[in-house]
């Protein structure tokens, strides 16, 4: 719990620094990826009457995957399904998943343990945050809660 509080304080400090908002958000997602020992971190916000997710900041995605992640319909891919269901979507190993949740291009990330967590405001999805690790991984409830708090910190800067 103390680690989460410290992370949120670091994120708030990053997000209050000078410079461009996009640069601060970029630094914040890099901080989150580092804290969780993740290869990637994505932050999307809901747009267009909560039917699409818009990529706000990311680190670690190959360029062709990042291009596809710019605008995601609810219900498509891990982030879209997370938004549609309003609950975390996890995969112990994205590379071997055959559920159909992960899009084929997601395998190009070389990520195995992946999770996307929604941020709900007033019962609606306001944003999603996702991280991916280079190895198989099962995320704990504490980690899911910490990611939701990270998403709230990022969203407060928009």
mmCIF file of C-alpha atoms in Angstrom:
data_model
loop_
_atom_site.group_PDB
_atom_site.id
_atom_site.type_symbol
_atom_site.label_atom_id
_atom_site.label_comp_id
_atom_site.label_asym_id
_atom_site.label_seq_id
_atom_site.Cartn_x
_atom_site.Cartn_y
_atom_site.Cartn_z
ATOM 1 C CA UNK A 1 0.000 0.000 0.000
ATOM 2 C CA UNK A 2 2.801 2.434 0.837
ATOM 3 C CA UNK A 3 4.386 1.676 -2.539
ATOM 4 C CA UNK A 4 1.145 2.671 -4.266
ATOM 5 C CA UNK A 5 0.921 5.908 -2.290
ATOM 6 C CA UNK A 6 4.535 6.724 -3.183
ATOM 7 C CA UNK A 7 3.896 5.955 -6.870
ATOM 8 C CA UNK A 8 0.813 8.175 -6.967
ATOM 9 C CA UNK A 9 2.761 10.999 -5.296
ATOM 10 C CA UNK A 10 5.526 10.642 -7.918
ATOM 11 C CA UNK A 11 2.925 10.697 -10.705
ATOM 12 C CA UNK A 12 1.283 13.817 -9.284
ATOM 13 C CA UNK A 13 4.683 15.528 -9.126
ATOM 14 C CA UNK A 14 5.455 14.561 -12.739
ATOM 15 C CA UNK A 15 2.045 15.743 -13.928
ATOM 16 C CA UNK A 16 2.457 19.127 -12.189
ATOM 17 C CA UNK A 17 5.872 19.875 -13.705
ATOM 18 C CA UNK A 18 6.301 22.496 -16.387
ATOM 19 C CA UNK A 19 6.348 21.788 -20.085
ATOM 20 C CA UNK A 20 3.851 20.342 -22.493
ATOM 21 C CA UNK A 21 1.007 18.196 -21.110
ATOM 22 C CA UNK A 22 1.825 15.428 -23.602
ATOM 23 C CA UNK A 23 5.394 15.300 -22.318
ATOM 24 C CA UNK A 24 4.226 15.068 -18.717
ATOM 25 C CA UNK A 25 1.805 12.253 -19.564
ATOM 26 C CA UNK A 26 4.574 10.458 -21.448
ATOM 27 C CA UNK A 27 6.874 10.723 -18.444
ATOM 28 C CA UNK A 28 4.076 9.445 -16.207
ATOM 29 C CA UNK A 29 3.371 6.311 -18.289
ATOM 30 C CA UNK A 30 7.111 5.621 -18.370
ATOM 31 C CA UNK A 31 7.170 5.918 -14.565
ATOM 32 C CA UNK A 32 4.258 3.474 -14.292
ATOM 33 C CA UNK A 33 5.926 0.983 -16.640
ATOM 34 C CA UNK A 34 9.114 1.179 -14.599
ATOM 35 C CA UNK A 35 7.319 0.731 -11.289
ATOM 36 C CA UNK A 36 5.538 -2.397 -12.533
ATOM 37 C CA UNK A 37 8.626 -3.707 -14.368
ATOM 38 C CA UNK A 38 6.561 -3.654 -17.558
ATOM 39 C CA UNK A 39 7.672 -3.490 -21.173
ATOM 40 C CA UNK A 40 4.700 -1.339 -22.079
ATOM 41 C CA UNK A 41 2.101 0.974 -20.623
ATOM 42 C CA UNK A 42 -0.902 2.482 -22.412
ATOM 43 C CA UNK A 43 -3.389 5.117 -21.288
ATOM 44 C CA UNK A 44 -6.617 5.638 -23.239
ATOM 45 C CA UNK A 45 -9.575 7.894 -22.498
ATOM 46 C CA UNK A 46 -13.167 7.321 -23.565
ATOM 47 C CA UNK A 47 -14.468 9.527 -26.388
ATOM 48 C CA UNK A 48 -17.527 9.853 -28.634
ATOM 49 C CA UNK A 49 -20.247 9.022 -26.142
ATOM 50 C CA UNK A 50 -18.149 6.262 -24.616
ATOM 51 C CA UNK A 51 -17.966 4.176 -27.777
ATOM 52 C CA UNK A 52 -14.246 4.558 -28.517
ATOM 53 C CA UNK A 53 -10.972 4.804 -26.633
ATOM 54 C CA UNK A 54 -8.398 7.407 -27.669
ATOM 55 C CA UNK A 55 -4.708 6.743 -26.976
ATOM 56 C CA UNK A 56 -3.355 9.573 -24.845
ATOM 57 C CA UNK A 57 0.099 8.218 -23.975
ATOM 58 C CA UNK A 58 2.050 4.990 -24.333
ATOM 59 C CA UNK A 59 5.474 3.529 -23.965
ATOM 60 C CA UNK A 60 6.896 0.302 -25.302
ATOM 61 C CA UNK A 61 4.557 -0.426 -28.215
ATOM 62 C CA UNK A 62 6.084 -1.092 -31.634
ATOM 63 C CA UNK A 63 5.137 1.751 -34.032
ATOM 64 C CA UNK A 64 2.722 -0.340 -36.112
ATOM 65 C CA UNK A 65 0.916 -1.509 -32.960
ATOM 66 C CA UNK A 66 0.804 2.039 -31.551
ATOM 67 C CA UNK A 67 -0.797 3.218 -34.816
ATOM 68 C CA UNK A 68 -3.597 0.666 -34.407
ATOM 69 C CA UNK A 69 -4.056 1.608 -30.753
ATOM 70 C CA UNK A 70 -4.772 5.298 -31.470
ATOM 71 C CA UNK A 71 -8.549 4.748 -31.645
ATOM 72 C CA UNK A 72 -10.092 1.542 -30.317
ATOM 73 C CA UNK A 73 -13.803 0.696 -30.424
ATOM 74 C CA UNK A 74 -15.340 -0.543 -27.203
ATOM 75 C CA UNK A 75 -15.450 -4.331 -27.444
ATOM 76 C CA UNK A 76 -12.288 -4.753 -29.588
ATOM 77 C CA UNK A 77 -8.969 -5.984 -28.204
ATOM 78 C CA UNK A 78 -8.031 -6.042 -24.550
ATOM 79 C CA UNK A 79 -8.613 -2.320 -23.934
ATOM 80 C CA UNK A 80 -11.912 -2.264 -25.811
ATOM 81 C CA UNK A 81 -13.216 -5.355 -24.033
ATOM 82 C CA UNK A 82 -12.115 -3.919 -20.689
ATOM 83 C CA UNK A 83 -14.080 -0.754 -21.480
ATOM 84 C CA UNK A 84 -17.139 -2.678 -22.652
ATOM 85 C CA UNK A 85 -17.207 -4.971 -19.610
ATOM 86 C CA UNK A 86 -16.167 -2.236 -17.157
ATOM 87 C CA UNK A 87 -13.772 -4.647 -15.471
ATOM 88 C CA UNK A 88 -10.089 -5.592 -15.720
ATOM 89 C CA UNK A 89 -9.007 -7.907 -18.523
ATOM 90 C CA UNK A 90 -5.919 -9.972 -17.762
ATOM 91 C CA UNK A 91 -3.849 -12.501 -19.653
ATOM 92 C CA UNK A 92 -1.172 -14.605 -18.047
ATOM 93 C CA UNK A 93 0.409 -15.062 -21.495
ATOM 94 C CA UNK A 94 -0.814 -12.956 -24.385
ATOM 95 C CA UNK A 95 1.444 -14.873 -26.780
ATOM 96 C CA UNK A 96 -0.393 -18.161 -26.271
ATOM 97 C CA UNK A 97 -3.905 -16.784 -25.677
ATOM 98 C CA UNK A 98 -6.525 -18.296 -27.946
ATOM 99 C CA UNK A 99 -9.614 -16.641 -26.426
ATOM 100 C CA UNK A 100 -9.850 -14.086 -29.221
ATOM 101 C CA UNK A 101 -9.622 -11.184 -26.768
ATOM 102 C CA UNK A 102 -6.144 -10.088 -27.857
ATOM 103 C CA UNK A 103 -5.885 -8.790 -31.409
ATOM 104 C CA UNK A 104 -3.362 -10.600 -33.649
ATOM 105 C CA UNK A 105 -1.082 -7.535 -33.841
ATOM 106 C CA UNK A 106 -0.825 -7.537 -30.045
ATOM 107 C CA UNK A 107 1.473 -10.540 -30.310
ATOM 108 C CA UNK A 108 4.005 -8.308 -32.085
ATOM 109 C CA UNK A 109 4.597 -6.549 -28.769
ATOM 110 C CA UNK A 110 6.377 -9.666 -27.399
ATOM 111 C CA UNK A 111 4.375 -9.122 -24.206
ATOM 112 C CA UNK A 112 3.242 -12.122 -22.199
ATOM 113 C CA UNK A 113 1.623 -11.049 -18.900
ATOM 114 C CA UNK A 114 -0.851 -8.294 -19.773
ATOM 115 C CA UNK A 115 -3.632 -6.402 -18.016
ATOM 116 C CA UNK A 116 -5.976 -3.516 -18.825
ATOM 117 C CA UNK A 117 -7.885 -1.828 -15.991
ATOM 118 C CA UNK A 118 -10.807 0.597 -16.393
ATOM 119 C CA UNK A 119 -11.255 3.870 -14.570
ATOM 120 C CA UNK A 120 -14.955 4.319 -13.829
ATOM 121 C CA UNK A 121 -16.383 7.751 -13.056
ATOM 122 C CA UNK A 122 -20.084 7.896 -12.304
ATOM 123 C CA UNK A 123 -20.459 4.307 -13.468
ATOM 124 C CA UNK A 124 -19.049 5.107 -16.924
ATOM 125 C CA UNK A 125 -15.640 4.199 -18.296
ATOM 126 C CA UNK A 126 -13.570 7.371 -18.379
ATOM 127 C CA UNK A 127 -10.243 5.738 -19.235
ATOM 128 C CA UNK A 128 -8.249 2.520 -19.354
ATOM 129 C CA UNK A 129 -4.678 1.807 -18.377
ATOM 130 C CA UNK A 130 -2.765 -1.242 -19.518
ATOM 131 C CA UNK A 131 0.633 -2.743 -18.846
ATOM 132 C CA UNK A 132 2.470 -5.719 -20.261
ATOM 133 C CA UNK A 133 5.377 -7.744 -18.952
ATOM 134 C CA UNK A 134 7.956 -9.808 -20.827
ATOM 135 C CA UNK A 135 7.030 -12.972 -18.939
ATOM 136 C CA UNK A 136 3.939 -14.852 -17.867
ATOM 137 C CA UNK A 137 2.341 -13.065 -14.961
ATOM 138 C CA UNK A 138 -0.804 -13.174 -12.841
ATOM 139 C CA UNK A 139 -1.755 -9.728 -11.511
ATOM 140 C CA UNK A 140 -2.886 -9.373 -7.891
ATOM 141 C CA UNK A 141 -5.927 -7.408 -6.719
ATOM 142 C CA UNK A 142 -3.516 -4.933 -5.140
ATOM 143 C CA UNK A 143 -1.819 -4.353 -8.494
ATOM 144 C CA UNK A 144 -5.180 -3.883 -10.217
ATOM 145 C CA UNK A 145 -6.179 -1.329 -7.570
ATOM 146 C CA UNK A 146 -2.838 0.463 -7.928
ATOM 147 C CA UNK A 147 -3.287 0.681 -11.700
ATOM 148 C CA UNK A 148 -6.770 2.127 -11.263
ATOM 149 C CA UNK A 149 -5.295 4.786 -8.967
ATOM 150 C CA UNK A 150 -2.629 5.503 -11.593
ATOM 151 C CA UNK A 151 -5.347 5.962 -14.228
ATOM 152 C CA UNK A 152 -7.180 8.373 -11.921
ATOM 153 C CA UNK A 153 -3.992 10.402 -11.438
ATOM 154 C CA UNK A 154 -3.407 10.559 -15.202
ATOM 155 C CA UNK A 155 -7.039 11.448 -15.905
ATOM 156 C CA UNK A 156 -6.915 14.301 -13.390
ATOM 157 C CA UNK A 157 -4.284 15.994 -15.545
ATOM 158 C CA UNK A 158 -6.461 16.098 -18.680
#
